Amino acid sequence: MAAESGEYGMLLGIPSLETGVLGGIAVGLIAVWVYKKFHTFNPPEMVGFFAGDRSVGIVMVFFSILLGFFMMLIWPPIQAGLTAMANVIASDATNPAYVGLYGMLERLLIPTGLHHIWYAPFLWTSLGGTATVDGSIVSGDQYIFLAQIAEGVDVTAGRFMAGKFPIVMFGLLGAAFAMYRQADPDKRPVVRGSLARSGWDGVLDRDHRTDRIHVLIHCTTPLRCAQCVDRGVVCAHVRS
């Protein structure tokens, strides 16, 4: 259950805290600090093999262990906060405003990698709803949707997924066109092929990770905020 909800991942068969990109950022920042601090380290001659850059990896092992203990203390409250918010939304999932809040927060969390923790309970656990399909009890918005499709019955699920596709299939194509129009006239032939290829990639395979467009959106705060709000509005509208 914990693994399905996104709270834990399996690492070498061991349940591990799923901190997403934030965990990687923390490790990266510590690695930079350790390198600057120890890459010129000169130990006694008898252990001279570990001088310089070789000492960085060794020191990093101990700092990583300390980071692991630190994350054990600070990460559960963060996870609990996300879970509490998920429970609030799931408690009235037929409310378009709540579904819109779900979509906006999912988009907002993408740069940190925490969107995997956010959407997993809705798609694959009872937080996303429970339904009886062909005599079997199915939980999770995506599981219910797939089960209803497989049995050929009326589809009642998908409220946490439907709002994604208009943005991915048409919103990114519109963003690509806007970027093309804002490009300098002499640069448009260069950017046209790249943006058109990325935009149509979103339309054809509904891939929200359309690299070139999303890199530009993620790096521009106003565009990022506008996209999050847009996603929330679309999710709420589709649900209503």
Coordinates of C-alpha atoms in Angstrom, one line a residue:
M1 CA 0.0 0.0 0.0
A2 CA 2.7 2.4 0.9
A3 CA 4.6 1.6 -2.2
E4 CA 1.5 2.1 -4.4
S5 CA 0.7 5.4 -2.8
G6 CA 4.2 6.8 -3.7
E7 CA 5.4 7.2 -0.1
Y8 CA 8.1 4.5 -0.5
G9 CA 10.1 3.0 -3.3
M10 CA 12.0 -0.3 -3.4
L11 CA 15.8 0.1 -3.5
L12 CA 17.6 -3.3 -3.6
G13 CA 14.6 -4.8 -2.1
I14 CA 14.5 -2.3 0.8
P15 CA 11.6 0.1 1.3
S16 CA 13.1 3.6 0.9
L17 CA 11.6 7.1 1.3
E18 CA 10.6 8.4 -2.1
T19 CA 11.8 12.0 -2.0
G20 CA 11.8 12.5 -5.7
V21 CA 13.9 15.2 -7.3
L22 CA 14.3 17.1 -4.0
G23 CA 16.4 14.2 -2.6
G24 CA 18.6 14.4 -5.6
I25 CA 19.0 18.1 -5.3
A26 CA 20.0 17.8 -1.7
V27 CA 22.6 15.2 -2.5
G28 CA 23.9 17.3 -5.4
L29 CA 24.3 20.4 -3.2
I30 CA 26.1 18.4 -0.5
A31 CA 28.4 16.9 -3.2
V32 CA 29.3 20.4 -4.5
W33 CA 30.1 21.6 -1.0
V34 CA 32.2 18.5 -0.2
Y35 CA 34.1 18.8 -3.4
K36 CA 35.0 22.5 -2.8
K37 CA 36.0 21.6 0.8
F38 CA 38.0 18.5 0.2
H39 CA 39.3 18.3 -3.3
T40 CA 42.6 19.8 -2.2
F41 CA 42.8 17.7 0.9
N42 CA 46.3 16.4 1.7
P43 CA 46.4 13.5 4.2
P44 CA 49.5 12.1 5.8
E45 CA 51.8 10.4 3.4
M46 CA 50.9 6.9 4.6
V47 CA 47.4 7.4 3.3
G48 CA 48.4 9.7 0.4
F49 CA 46.4 7.6 -2.0
F50 CA 43.2 9.3 -0.7
A51 CA 44.6 12.8 -1.4
G52 CA 42.8 15.3 -3.6
D53 CA 39.7 14.3 -5.6
R54 CA 39.8 10.7 -4.2
S55 CA 38.9 12.0 -0.8
V56 CA 35.6 13.6 -2.1
G57 CA 33.9 10.3 -2.7
I58 CA 34.9 8.9 0.7
V59 CA 33.8 12.0 2.6
M60 CA 30.5 12.0 0.6
V61 CA 29.7 8.5 1.9
F62 CA 29.5 9.8 5.5
F63 CA 27.6 12.9 4.6
S64 CA 25.1 10.8 2.7
I65 CA 24.5 8.7 5.7
L66 CA 23.9 11.8 7.8
L67 CA 21.5 13.1 5.1
G68 CA 19.6 9.9 5.2
F69 CA 19.0 10.2 9.0
F70 CA 18.1 13.9 8.5
M71 CA 15.5 13.0 5.8
M72 CA 14.0 10.4 8.1
L73 CA 13.1 13.3 10.4
I74 CA 12.0 16.0 8.0
W75 CA 10.4 14.0 5.1
P76 CA 7.5 12.2 6.9
P77 CA 5.9 15.6 7.8
I78 CA 6.2 16.7 4.2
Q79 CA 4.7 13.5 3.0
A80 CA 1.9 13.7 5.7
G81 CA 1.1 17.2 4.4
L82 CA 0.7 16.0 0.8
T83 CA -1.4 13.0 2.0
A84 CA -3.6 15.3 4.1
M85 CA -4.3 17.5 1.1
A86 CA -5.0 14.5 -1.0
N87 CA -7.5 13.3 1.6
V88 CA -9.3 16.6 1.6
I89 CA -9.6 16.5 -2.2
A90 CA -10.7 12.9 -2.2
S91 CA -13.4 13.6 0.4
D92 CA -15.4 15.6 -2.2
A93 CA -13.9 14.4 -5.5
T94 CA -17.1 15.2 -7.4
N95 CA -16.5 18.9 -6.6
P96 CA -15.0 20.5 -9.8
A97 CA -13.1 23.0 -7.6
Y98 CA -11.3 20.2 -5.8
V99 CA -10.5 18.4 -9.0
G100 CA -9.1 21.7 -10.3
L101 CA -7.0 22.0 -7.2
Y102 CA -5.7 18.5 -7.8
G103 CA -4.7 19.4 -11.4
M104 CA -3.0 22.7 -10.4
L105 CA -1.0 21.1 -7.6
E106 CA 0.1 18.2 -9.8
R107 CA 1.5 20.6 -12.4
L108 CA 3.0 22.9 -9.7
L109 CA 5.0 19.9 -8.2
I110 CA 6.5 18.7 -11.5
P111 CA 9.8 20.6 -11.2
T112 CA 10.4 19.0 -7.8
G113 CA 9.4 15.4 -8.9
L114 CA 6.9 15.3 -6.1
H115 CA 4.0 15.0 -8.5
H116 CA 4.6 11.3 -8.5
I117 CA 3.8 11.2 -4.9
W118 CA 0.8 13.5 -5.4
Y119 CA -1.0 11.7 -8.2
A120 CA -0.3 8.1 -7.3
P121 CA -2.9 7.8 -4.5
F122 CA -5.6 9.1 -6.7
L123 CA -4.8 6.9 -9.7
W124 CA -4.0 3.6 -7.9
T125 CA -5.6 3.6 -4.4
S126 CA -9.0 4.1 -2.9
L127 CA -8.4 7.8 -2.6
G128 CA -9.3 7.9 -6.3
G129 CA -12.6 6.1 -5.7
T130 CA -13.9 2.6 -5.5
A131 CA -16.3 0.9 -7.8
T132 CA -17.7 -2.5 -8.5
V133 CA -16.9 -3.7 -12.0
D134 CA -18.2 -7.1 -13.2
G135 CA -18.6 -8.2 -9.6
S136 CA -15.1 -7.2 -8.5
I137 CA -14.3 -4.2 -6.3
V138 CA -11.7 -2.0 -8.0
S139 CA -10.0 1.0 -6.4
G140 CA -8.1 3.9 -8.0
D141 CA -9.3 6.2 -10.7
Q142 CA -7.1 4.7 -13.4
Y143 CA -7.8 1.1 -12.4
I144 CA -11.5 1.7 -12.4
F145 CA -11.3 3.4 -15.8
L146 CA -9.3 0.5 -17.4
A147 CA -11.6 -2.1 -15.8
Q148 CA -14.7 -0.4 -17.2
I149 CA -13.2 -0.1 -20.6
A150 CA -12.2 -3.8 -20.5
E151 CA -15.7 -4.8 -19.5
G152 CA -17.4 -2.5 -22.0
V153 CA -19.6 -0.8 -19.4
D154 CA -20.3 2.9 -19.0
V155 CA -17.2 4.7 -18.0
T156 CA -17.7 6.7 -14.8
A157 CA -14.0 7.1 -13.8
G158 CA -11.3 9.3 -15.1
R159 CA -12.0 12.5 -13.3
F160 CA -8.4 12.8 -12.2
M161 CA -7.0 12.1 -15.6
A162 CA -9.4 13.8 -18.1
G163 CA -8.1 17.3 -17.4
K164 CA -4.5 16.4 -18.4
F165 CA -5.2 15.6 -22.1
P166 CA -6.5 19.0 -23.3
I167 CA -3.4 20.7 -21.9
V168 CA -1.0 18.1 -23.3
M169 CA -2.6 17.7 -26.7
F170 CA -3.5 21.3 -27.5
G171 CA -2.1 23.6 -24.8
L172 CA 1.5 22.8 -25.6
L173 CA 0.8 23.2 -29.3
G174 CA -0.6 26.6 -28.6
A175 CA 2.4 27.5 -26.4
A176 CA 4.7 26.4 -29.2
F177 CA 2.9 28.7 -31.6
A178 CA 3.1 31.6 -29.2
M179 CA 6.8 31.1 -28.8
Y180 CA 7.2 31.0 -32.6
R181 CA 5.3 34.3 -33.0
Q182 CA 7.4 36.0 -30.3
A183 CA 10.7 34.9 -31.9
D184 CA 12.7 37.4 -33.9
P185 CA 11.7 37.2 -37.5
D186 CA 15.2 36.1 -38.6
K187 CA 15.2 33.4 -36.0
R188 CA 11.8 31.9 -36.8
P189 CA 13.0 29.4 -39.4
V190 CA 15.3 28.0 -36.8
V191 CA 12.8 27.6 -34.0
R192 CA 9.9 26.6 -36.2
G193 CA 11.1 23.1 -36.8
S194 CA 12.1 22.4 -33.2
L195 CA 8.9 23.8 -31.7
A196 CA 6.6 22.2 -34.3
R197 CA 8.1 18.8 -33.7
S198 CA 7.7 19.1 -30.0
G199 CA 4.2 20.5 -30.2
W200 CA 3.0 17.7 -32.5
D201 CA 4.7 15.2 -30.2
G202 CA 2.3 16.2 -27.5
V203 CA -0.7 15.9 -29.8
L204 CA 0.2 12.5 -31.2
D205 CA 1.4 10.7 -28.1
R206 CA 0.0 12.9 -25.4
D207 CA 3.4 13.2 -23.8
H208 CA 3.5 16.0 -21.2
R209 CA 7.3 15.9 -21.2
T210 CA 7.6 17.7 -24.6
D211 CA 11.1 18.6 -23.8
R212 CA 11.9 21.9 -25.6
I213 CA 8.6 23.5 -24.8
H214 CA 8.6 22.5 -21.2
V215 CA 12.2 23.5 -20.6
L216 CA 11.2 27.0 -21.7
I217 CA 8.0 27.0 -19.5
H218 CA 9.8 25.6 -16.4
C219 CA 12.5 28.3 -16.7
T220 CA 10.0 31.2 -16.9
T221 CA 8.1 31.8 -13.7
P222 CA 5.1 33.7 -15.1
L223 CA 4.6 31.0 -17.8
R224 CA 5.0 28.3 -15.1
C225 CA 2.3 29.9 -12.9
A226 CA 0.0 30.5 -15.8
Q227 CA 0.3 26.9 -16.9
C228 CA -0.5 25.7 -13.3
V229 CA -3.6 27.8 -13.1
D230 CA -4.6 26.8 -16.7
R231 CA -4.3 23.2 -15.7
G232 CA -6.5 23.7 -12.7
V233 CA -9.2 25.5 -14.7
V234 CA -9.2 22.8 -17.4
C235 CA -9.4 20.0 -14.8
A236 CA -12.3 21.7 -13.1
H237 CA -14.1 22.5 -16.3
V238 CA -13.7 18.9 -17.7
R239 CA -15.0 17.5 -14.5
S240 CA -18.0 19.8 -14.4

